[in-house]
Coordinates of C-alpha atoms in Angstrom, one line a residue:
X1487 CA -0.5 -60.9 -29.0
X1488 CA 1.5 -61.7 -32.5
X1489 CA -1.1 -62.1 -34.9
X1490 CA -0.7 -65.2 -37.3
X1491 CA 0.6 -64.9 -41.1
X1492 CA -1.8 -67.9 -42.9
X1493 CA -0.2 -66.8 -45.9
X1494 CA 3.3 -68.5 -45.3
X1495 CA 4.9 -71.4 -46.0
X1496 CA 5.9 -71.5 -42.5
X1497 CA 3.5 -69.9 -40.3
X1498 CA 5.3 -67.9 -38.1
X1499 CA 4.4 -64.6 -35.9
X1500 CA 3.7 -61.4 -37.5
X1501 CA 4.1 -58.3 -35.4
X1502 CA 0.6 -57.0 -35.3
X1503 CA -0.4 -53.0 -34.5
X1504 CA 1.0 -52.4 -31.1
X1505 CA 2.8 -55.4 -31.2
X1506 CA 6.3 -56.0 -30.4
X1507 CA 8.8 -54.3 -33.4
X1508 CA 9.8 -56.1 -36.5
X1509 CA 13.6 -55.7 -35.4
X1510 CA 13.2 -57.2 -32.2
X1511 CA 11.4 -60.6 -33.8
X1512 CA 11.5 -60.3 -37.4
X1513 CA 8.3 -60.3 -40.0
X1514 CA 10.0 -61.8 -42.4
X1515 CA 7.9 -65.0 -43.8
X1516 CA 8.5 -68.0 -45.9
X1517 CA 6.2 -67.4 -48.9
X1518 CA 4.5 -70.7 -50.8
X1519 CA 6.8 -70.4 -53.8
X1520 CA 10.2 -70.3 -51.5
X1521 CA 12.1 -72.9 -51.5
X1522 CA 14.4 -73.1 -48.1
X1523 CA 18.0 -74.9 -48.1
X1524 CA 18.1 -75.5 -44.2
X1525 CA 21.3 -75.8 -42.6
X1526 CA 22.5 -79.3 -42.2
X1527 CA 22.1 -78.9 -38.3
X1528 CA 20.8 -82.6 -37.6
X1529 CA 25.0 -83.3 -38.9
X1530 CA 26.4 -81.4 -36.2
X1531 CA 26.8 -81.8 -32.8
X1532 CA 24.5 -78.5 -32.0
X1533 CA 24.9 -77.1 -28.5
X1534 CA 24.4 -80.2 -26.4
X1535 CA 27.5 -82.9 -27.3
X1536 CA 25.3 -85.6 -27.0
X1537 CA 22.8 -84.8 -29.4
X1538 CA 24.7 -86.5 -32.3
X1539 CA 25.1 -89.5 -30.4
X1540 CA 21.4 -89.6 -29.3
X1541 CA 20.1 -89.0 -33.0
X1542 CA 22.1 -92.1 -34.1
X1543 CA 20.7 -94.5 -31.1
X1544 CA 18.3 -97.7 -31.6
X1545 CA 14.8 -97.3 -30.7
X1546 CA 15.5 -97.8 -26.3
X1547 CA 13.0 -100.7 -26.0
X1548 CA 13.9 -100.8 -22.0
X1549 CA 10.5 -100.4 -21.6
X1550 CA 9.5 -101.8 -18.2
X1551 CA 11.4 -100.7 -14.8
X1552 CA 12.9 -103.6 -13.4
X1553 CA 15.0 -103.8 -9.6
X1554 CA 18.0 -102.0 -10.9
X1555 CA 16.4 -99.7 -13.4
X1556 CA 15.2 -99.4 -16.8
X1557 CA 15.3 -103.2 -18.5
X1558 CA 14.0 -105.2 -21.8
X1559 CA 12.4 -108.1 -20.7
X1560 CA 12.8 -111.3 -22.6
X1561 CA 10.8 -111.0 -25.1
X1562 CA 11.7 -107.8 -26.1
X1563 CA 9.2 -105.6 -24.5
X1564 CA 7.4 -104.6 -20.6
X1565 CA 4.9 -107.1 -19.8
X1566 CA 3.0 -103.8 -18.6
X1567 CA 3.3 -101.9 -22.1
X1568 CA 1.0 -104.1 -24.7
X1569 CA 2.2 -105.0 -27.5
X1570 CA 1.0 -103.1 -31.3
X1571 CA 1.0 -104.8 -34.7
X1572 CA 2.2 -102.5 -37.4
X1573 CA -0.3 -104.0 -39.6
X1574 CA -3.1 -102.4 -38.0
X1575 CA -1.3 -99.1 -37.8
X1576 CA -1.5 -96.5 -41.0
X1577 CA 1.0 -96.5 -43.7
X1578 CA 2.3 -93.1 -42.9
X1579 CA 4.5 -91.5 -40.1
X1580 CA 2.0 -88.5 -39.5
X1581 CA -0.6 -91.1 -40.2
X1582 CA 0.2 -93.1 -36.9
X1583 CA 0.9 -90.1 -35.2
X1584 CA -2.5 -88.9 -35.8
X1585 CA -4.0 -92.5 -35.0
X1586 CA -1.7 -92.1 -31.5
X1587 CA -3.3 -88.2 -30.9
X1588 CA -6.9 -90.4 -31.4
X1589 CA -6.2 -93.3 -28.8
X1590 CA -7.6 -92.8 -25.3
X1591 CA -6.0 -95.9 -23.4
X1592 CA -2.6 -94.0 -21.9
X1593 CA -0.9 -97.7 -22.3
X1594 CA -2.3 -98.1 -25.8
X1595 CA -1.1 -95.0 -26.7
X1596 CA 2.4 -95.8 -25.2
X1597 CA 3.1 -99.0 -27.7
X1598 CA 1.1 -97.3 -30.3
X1599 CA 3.5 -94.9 -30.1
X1600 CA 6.3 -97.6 -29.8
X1601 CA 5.7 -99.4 -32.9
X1602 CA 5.4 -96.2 -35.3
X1603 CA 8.6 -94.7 -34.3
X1604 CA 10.3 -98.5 -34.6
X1605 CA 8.5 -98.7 -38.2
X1606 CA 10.0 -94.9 -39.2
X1607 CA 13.5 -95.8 -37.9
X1608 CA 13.7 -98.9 -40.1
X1609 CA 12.7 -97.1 -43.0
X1610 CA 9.3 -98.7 -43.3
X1611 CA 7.6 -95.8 -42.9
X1612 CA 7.1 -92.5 -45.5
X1613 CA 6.5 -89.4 -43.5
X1614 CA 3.3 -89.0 -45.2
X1615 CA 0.8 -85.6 -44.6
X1616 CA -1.9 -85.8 -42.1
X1617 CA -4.3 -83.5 -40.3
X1618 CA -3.6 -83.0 -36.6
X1619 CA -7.3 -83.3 -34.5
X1620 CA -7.8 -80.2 -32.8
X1621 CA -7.3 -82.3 -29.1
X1622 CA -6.0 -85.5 -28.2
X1623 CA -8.6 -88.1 -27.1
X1624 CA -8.4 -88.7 -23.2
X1625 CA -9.6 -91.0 -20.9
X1626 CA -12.6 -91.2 -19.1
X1627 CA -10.6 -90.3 -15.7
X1628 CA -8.8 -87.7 -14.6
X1629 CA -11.3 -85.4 -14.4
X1630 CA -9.6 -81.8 -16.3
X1631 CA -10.4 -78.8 -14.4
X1632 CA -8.7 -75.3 -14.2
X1633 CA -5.4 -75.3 -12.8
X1634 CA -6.8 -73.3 -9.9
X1635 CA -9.1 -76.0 -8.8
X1636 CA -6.4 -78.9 -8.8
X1637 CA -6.0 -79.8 -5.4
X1638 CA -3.0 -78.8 -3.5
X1639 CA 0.1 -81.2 -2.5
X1640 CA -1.6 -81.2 1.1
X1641 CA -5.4 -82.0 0.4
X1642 CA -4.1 -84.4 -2.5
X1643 CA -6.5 -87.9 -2.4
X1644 CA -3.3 -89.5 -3.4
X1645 CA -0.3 -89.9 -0.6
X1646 CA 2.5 -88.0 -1.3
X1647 CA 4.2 -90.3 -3.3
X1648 CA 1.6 -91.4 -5.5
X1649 CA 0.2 -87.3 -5.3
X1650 CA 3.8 -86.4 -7.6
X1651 CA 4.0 -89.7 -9.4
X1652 CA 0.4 -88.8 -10.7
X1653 CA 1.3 -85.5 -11.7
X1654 CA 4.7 -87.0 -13.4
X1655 CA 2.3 -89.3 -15.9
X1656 CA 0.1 -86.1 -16.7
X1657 CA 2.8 -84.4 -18.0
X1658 CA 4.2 -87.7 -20.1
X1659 CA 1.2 -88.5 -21.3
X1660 CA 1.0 -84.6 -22.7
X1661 CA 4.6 -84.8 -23.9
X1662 CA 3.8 -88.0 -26.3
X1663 CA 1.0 -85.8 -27.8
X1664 CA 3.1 -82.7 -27.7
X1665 CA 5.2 -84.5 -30.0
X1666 CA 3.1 -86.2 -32.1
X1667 CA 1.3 -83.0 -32.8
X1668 CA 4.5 -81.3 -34.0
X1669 CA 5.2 -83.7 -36.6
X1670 CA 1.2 -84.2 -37.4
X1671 CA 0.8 -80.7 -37.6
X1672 CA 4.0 -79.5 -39.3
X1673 CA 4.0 -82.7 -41.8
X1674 CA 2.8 -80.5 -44.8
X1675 CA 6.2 -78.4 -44.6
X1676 CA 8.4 -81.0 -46.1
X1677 CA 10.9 -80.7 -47.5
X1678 CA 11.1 -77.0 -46.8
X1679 CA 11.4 -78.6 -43.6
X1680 CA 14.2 -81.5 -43.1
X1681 CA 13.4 -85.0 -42.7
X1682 CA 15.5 -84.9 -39.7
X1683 CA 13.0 -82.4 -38.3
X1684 CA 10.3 -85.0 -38.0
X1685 CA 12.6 -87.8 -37.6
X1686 CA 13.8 -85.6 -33.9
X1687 CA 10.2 -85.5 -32.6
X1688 CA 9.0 -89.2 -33.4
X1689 CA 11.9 -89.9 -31.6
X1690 CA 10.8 -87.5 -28.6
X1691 CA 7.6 -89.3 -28.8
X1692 CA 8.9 -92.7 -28.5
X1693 CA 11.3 -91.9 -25.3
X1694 CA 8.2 -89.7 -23.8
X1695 CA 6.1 -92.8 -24.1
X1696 CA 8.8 -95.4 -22.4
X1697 CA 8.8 -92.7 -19.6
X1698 CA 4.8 -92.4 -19.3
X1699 CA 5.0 -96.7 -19.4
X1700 CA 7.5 -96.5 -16.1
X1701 CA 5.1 -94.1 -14.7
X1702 CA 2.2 -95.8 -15.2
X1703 CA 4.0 -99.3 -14.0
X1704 CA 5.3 -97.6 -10.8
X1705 CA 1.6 -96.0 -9.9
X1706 CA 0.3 -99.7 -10.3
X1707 CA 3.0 -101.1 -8.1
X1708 CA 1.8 -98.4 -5.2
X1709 CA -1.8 -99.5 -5.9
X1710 CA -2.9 -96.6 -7.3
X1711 CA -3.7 -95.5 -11.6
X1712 CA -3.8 -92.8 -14.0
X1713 CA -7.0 -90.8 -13.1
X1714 CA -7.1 -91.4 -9.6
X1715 CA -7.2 -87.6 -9.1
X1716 CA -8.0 -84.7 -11.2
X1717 CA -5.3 -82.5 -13.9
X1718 CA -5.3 -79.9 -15.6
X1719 CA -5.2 -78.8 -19.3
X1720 CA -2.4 -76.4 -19.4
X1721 CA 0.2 -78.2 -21.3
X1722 CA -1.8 -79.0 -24.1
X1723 CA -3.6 -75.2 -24.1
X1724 CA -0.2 -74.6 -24.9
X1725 CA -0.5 -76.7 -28.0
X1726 CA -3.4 -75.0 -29.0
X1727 CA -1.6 -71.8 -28.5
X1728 CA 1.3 -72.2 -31.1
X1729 CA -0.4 -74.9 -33.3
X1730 CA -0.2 -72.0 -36.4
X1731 CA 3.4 -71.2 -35.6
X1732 CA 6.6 -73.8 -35.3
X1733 CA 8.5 -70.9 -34.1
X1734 CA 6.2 -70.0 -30.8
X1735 CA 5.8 -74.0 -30.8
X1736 CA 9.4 -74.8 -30.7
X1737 CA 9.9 -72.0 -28.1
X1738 CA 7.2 -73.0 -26.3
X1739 CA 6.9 -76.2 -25.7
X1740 CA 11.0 -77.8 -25.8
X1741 CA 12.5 -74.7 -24.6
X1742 CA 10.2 -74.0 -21.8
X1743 CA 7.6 -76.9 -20.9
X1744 CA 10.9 -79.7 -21.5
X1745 CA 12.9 -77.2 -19.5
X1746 CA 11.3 -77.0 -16.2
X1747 CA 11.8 -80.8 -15.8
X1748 CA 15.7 -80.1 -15.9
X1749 CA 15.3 -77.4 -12.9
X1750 CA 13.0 -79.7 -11.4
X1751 CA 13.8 -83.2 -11.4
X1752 CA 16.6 -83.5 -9.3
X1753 CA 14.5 -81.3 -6.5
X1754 CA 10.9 -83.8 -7.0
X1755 CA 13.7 -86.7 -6.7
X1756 CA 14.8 -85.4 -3.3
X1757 CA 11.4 -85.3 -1.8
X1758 CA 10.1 -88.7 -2.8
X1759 CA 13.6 -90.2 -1.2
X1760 CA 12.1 -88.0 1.5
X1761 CA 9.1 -89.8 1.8
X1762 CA 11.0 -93.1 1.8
X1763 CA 10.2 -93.4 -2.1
X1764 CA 13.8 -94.2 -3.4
X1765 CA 12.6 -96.5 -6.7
X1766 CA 10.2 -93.5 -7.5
X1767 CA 12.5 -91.0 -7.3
X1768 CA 15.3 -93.2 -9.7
X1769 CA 12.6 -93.0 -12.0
X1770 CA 12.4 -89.2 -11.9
X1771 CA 16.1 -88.8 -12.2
X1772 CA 16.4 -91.3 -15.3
X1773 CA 13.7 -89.2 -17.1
X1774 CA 15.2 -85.9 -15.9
X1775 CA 18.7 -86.9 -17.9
X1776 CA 17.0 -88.0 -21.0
X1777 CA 14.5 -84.7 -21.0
X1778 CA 18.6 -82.9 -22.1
X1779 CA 18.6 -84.5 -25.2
X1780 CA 14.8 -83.4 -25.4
X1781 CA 15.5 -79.5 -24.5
X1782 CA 18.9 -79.3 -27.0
X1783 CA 16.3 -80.9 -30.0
X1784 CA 13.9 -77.9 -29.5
X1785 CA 16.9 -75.5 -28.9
X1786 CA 18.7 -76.0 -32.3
X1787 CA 15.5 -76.1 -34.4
X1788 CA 14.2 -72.8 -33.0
X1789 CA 17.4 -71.2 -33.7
X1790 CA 18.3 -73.0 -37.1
X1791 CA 14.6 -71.6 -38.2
X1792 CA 15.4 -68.2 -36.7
X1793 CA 18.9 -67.9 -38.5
X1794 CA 16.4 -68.8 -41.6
X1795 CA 14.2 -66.0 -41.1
X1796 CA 17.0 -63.8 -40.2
X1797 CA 15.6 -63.4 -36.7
X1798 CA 17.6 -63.2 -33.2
X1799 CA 17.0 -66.5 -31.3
X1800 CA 17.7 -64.8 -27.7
X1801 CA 15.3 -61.8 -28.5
X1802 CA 12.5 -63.7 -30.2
X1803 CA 12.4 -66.5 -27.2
X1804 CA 12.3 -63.7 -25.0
X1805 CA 9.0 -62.1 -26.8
X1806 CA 7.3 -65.5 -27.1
X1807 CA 7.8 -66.0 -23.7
X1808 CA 6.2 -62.4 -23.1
X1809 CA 3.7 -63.8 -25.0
X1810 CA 2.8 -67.1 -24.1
X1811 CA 3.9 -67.4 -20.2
X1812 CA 2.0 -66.2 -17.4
X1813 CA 3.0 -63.1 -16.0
X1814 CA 5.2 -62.9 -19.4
X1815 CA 8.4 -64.0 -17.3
X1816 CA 9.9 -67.6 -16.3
X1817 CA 9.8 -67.8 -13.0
X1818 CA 12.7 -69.5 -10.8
X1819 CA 14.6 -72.0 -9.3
X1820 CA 16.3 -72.8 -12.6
X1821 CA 19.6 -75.3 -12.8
X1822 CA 21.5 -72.8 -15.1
X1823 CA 24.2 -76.0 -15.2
X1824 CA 22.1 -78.1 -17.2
X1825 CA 20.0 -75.4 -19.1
X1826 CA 23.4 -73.9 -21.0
X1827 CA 25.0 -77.7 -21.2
X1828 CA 21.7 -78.3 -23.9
X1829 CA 22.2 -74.7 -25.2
X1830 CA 19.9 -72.8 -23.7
X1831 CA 21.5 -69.8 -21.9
X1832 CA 20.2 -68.0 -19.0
X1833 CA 20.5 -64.6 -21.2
X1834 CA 17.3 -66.2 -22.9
X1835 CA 15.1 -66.3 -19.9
X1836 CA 16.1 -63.7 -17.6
X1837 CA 14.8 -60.9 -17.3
X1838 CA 16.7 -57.8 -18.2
X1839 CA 20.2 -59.8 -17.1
X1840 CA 18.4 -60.7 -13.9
X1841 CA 16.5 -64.2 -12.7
X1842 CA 13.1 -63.3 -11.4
X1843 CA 13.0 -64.5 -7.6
X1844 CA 11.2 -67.5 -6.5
X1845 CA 8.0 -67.1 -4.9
X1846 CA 9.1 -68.4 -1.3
X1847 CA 5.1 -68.6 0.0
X1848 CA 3.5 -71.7 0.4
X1849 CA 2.1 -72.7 -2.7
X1850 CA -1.6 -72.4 -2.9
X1851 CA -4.1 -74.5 -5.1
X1852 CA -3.0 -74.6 -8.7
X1853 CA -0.4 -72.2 -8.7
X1854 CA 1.8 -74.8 -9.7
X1855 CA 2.5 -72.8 -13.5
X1856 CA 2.0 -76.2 -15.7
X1857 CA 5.2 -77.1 -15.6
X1858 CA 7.2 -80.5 -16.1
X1859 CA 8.0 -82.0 -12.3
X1860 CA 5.4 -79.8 -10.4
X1861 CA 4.8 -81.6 -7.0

C-alpha cells in the first residue's frame, strides 16, 4: 500500500519501501508554503464535449418522475422530495455539506442537499472550511453487513424489480455522501485548489440526490422502501480508503465507482424491461446518461492534479487501482464507447493492453464488486 504524506498541502501517495517506484506514480508533494496556479481546466471543454455545457446549467429541479419522465411540478419541486429552508441550513458550503453527511432521513438528505447546492449556485453561499465526520449518519434500516452476506438476486426478499431498484438507491444515497465528502473534506485546500473544484462536486451532489429522490419515489410506487433488505458498506469503505489523498479519491471513486454505472446501466435497464418493468428501467437509463458528465468531472481533475505533480495520469490510475480494487484489476463487461467519450480510455484500465475476461459463472452471494448498477 502507498503510505500517506501528512506533511503536504495536498495529501497525496508517497511510494513507501517496497512500494510501487517514484517514476511510475511520482513522490513529488505540494508543500504548505507552495502556492499552485492550476490550469484553468473548468474553461475548457476537457475530454467529454458536454462538460462545459453541463457546468454552466441551472440547478435541474425535475425532481419528481412524472408519466413521461423526469418533471418539476407546479410549485417547483416533487411532492415526494420535502422541501428545506436555507435558514435553518449553515452559512457555509462545506458547512451544509457536513450538515447533509449528518442527516439520517435519505429524503431529508436529498432536499438538504437540494437547497445548499441552489444557495452556492446563486452566490449565497462562501465555500467555508468544515471537518468531514468520519461516516455518514444512516438510517435505522438497511441492515449493513459484509458484501459476502448480501443476499443473492435469487434469494432476494424483494422481487426482481424492486431487488435492483433497492440496490440502485444504495448506491445514490452513497454517491450524495461521496460527494459531499470530497468537498467537506478537501475544503481546507482552497485556493490551492480552484473554486470550480468544489463548485463540480456540489453540483454532483445535487444531481446524485434528484436521482436517489426518483429512486426512492419509484420503490414507493411498487410498495416497497429504502431498507426493505440489507446493503453493504463497500462504497463508502472506499471513502474511507482515500479520504487523506484527492488523488486515490478522484481515481477512485469518479473514475471507477461512477464508471461501472456507464458499463452497466444500459445492461440493468434491459432486465427490468425484462421483467415487464419499463418505467423502472427509463429511470436507470436517465441516470446512466447523466453519470457521463459525472465520470468526465473526476477524469479531468485527476489528470489536471497529476499534470500538477508532474505525474502520468494512465500509469498512476493504473497503480491506485492495483491498490485500491479487489484483485488489483477492473474487471469486465466495460462499454469502451462511452468510457473514452468522457475521457477515460481503455489503456487506463486494462491490463497490460488486454481487458480481463468476465467471470461467466453464476454469480454467488456478494460477489457483486460494489459497483454502481450491480443487480
Amino acid at each position: 500500500r502507498a503510505r500517506v504524506s501528512r506533511d503536504s498541502r495536498f495529501l497525496v501517495s508517497v511510494p513507501s519501501g517496497g512500494g510501487v517506484a517514484p517514476a511510475a506514480v511520482g513522490s513529488q508533494a505540494i508543500s504548505r508554503g507552495d502556492v499552485v496556479d492550476f490550469p484553468q481546466i473548468p474553461k475548457l471543454e476537457g475530454p467529454w464535449t458536454g462538460l462545459s455545457r453541463y457546468r454552466q446549467l441551472p440547478q435541474d429541479l425535475r425532481w419528481k418522475w412524472g408519466d413521461k419522465g423526469p418533471e418539476e411540478d407546479a410549485e417547483g419541486c416533487s411532492s415526494y422530495v420535502p422541501r428545506v429552508c436555507m435558514s435553518t441550513m449553515p452559512g457555509t458550503l462545506a458547512a451544509c455539506g457536513r450538515e447533509v453527511l449528518l442527516t439520517k432521513d435519505p429524503l431529508l438528505k436529498c432536499a438538504k442537499s437540494h437547497s445548499a447546492f441552489a444557495a452556492f449556485a446563486l452566490g449565497k453561499l462562501p465555500l467555508g472550511v468544515a471537518a468531514a465526520p468520519e461516516r455518514p449518519s444512516r438510517p435505522d434500516k438497511p441492515e449493513l453487513l459484509p458484501q459476502k452476506e448480501i443476499p443473492a438476486f435469487d434469494q432476494s426478499p424483494l422481487p426482481a424489480e424492486a431487488h435492483m431498484l433497492h440496490n440502485l438507491a444504495h448506491v445514490e444515497l452513497n454517491a450524495i455522501d461521496l460527494a459531499w465528502d470530497t468537498v467537506v473534506r478537501y475544503s481546507h485546500l482552497y485556493p490551492s485548489l480552484p473554486m470550480d473544484f468544489f463548485s463540480d462536486f456540489a453540483r454532483i451532489a445535487d444531481d446524485e440526490s434528484r436521482h436517489l429522490g426518483w429512486c426512492l419515489q419509484r420503490l414507493h410506487e411498487l410498495g416497497h422502501s429504502y431498507g426493505d433488505m440489507p446493503a453493504h458498506n463497500v462504497l463508502w469503505e472506499g471513502a474511507q480508503a482515500t479520504s487523506q489523498d484527492i488523488v486515490a479519491r478522484l481515481a477512485l471513486v469518479p473514475c471507477v465507482q461512477e464508471a461501472r454505472g456507464l458499463d452497466a446501466g444500459a445492461r440493468l435497464a434491459d432486465r427490468l424491461t425484462g421483467h415487464g418493468d419499463v418505467r423502472t428501467a427509463a429511470i436507470v437509463l436517465r441516470i446512466a446518461e447523466e453519470e457521463k458528465a459525472h465520470v468526465a468531472v473526476g477524469v479531468t481533475w485527476f489528470t489536471s492534479i497529476c499534470g500538477v505533480l508532474d505525474r502520468n495520469p494512465e500509469s498512476s490510475f493504473q497503480q491506485y487501482v492495483a491498490d485500491l480494487c479487489p484483485g488489483g484489476i477492473l474487471r469486465g463487461p466495460f462499454n469502451h464507447g462511452a468510457r473514452a467519450e468522457v475521457g477515460l480510455q481503455k489503456s487506463w484500465y486494462s491490463t497490460v493492453g488486454e481487458e480481463p475476461p468476465p467471470r461467466k459463472q453464476k454469480r454467488k452471494r456478494g460477489s457483486n464488486g460494489g459497483g454502481r448498477f450491480t443487480p
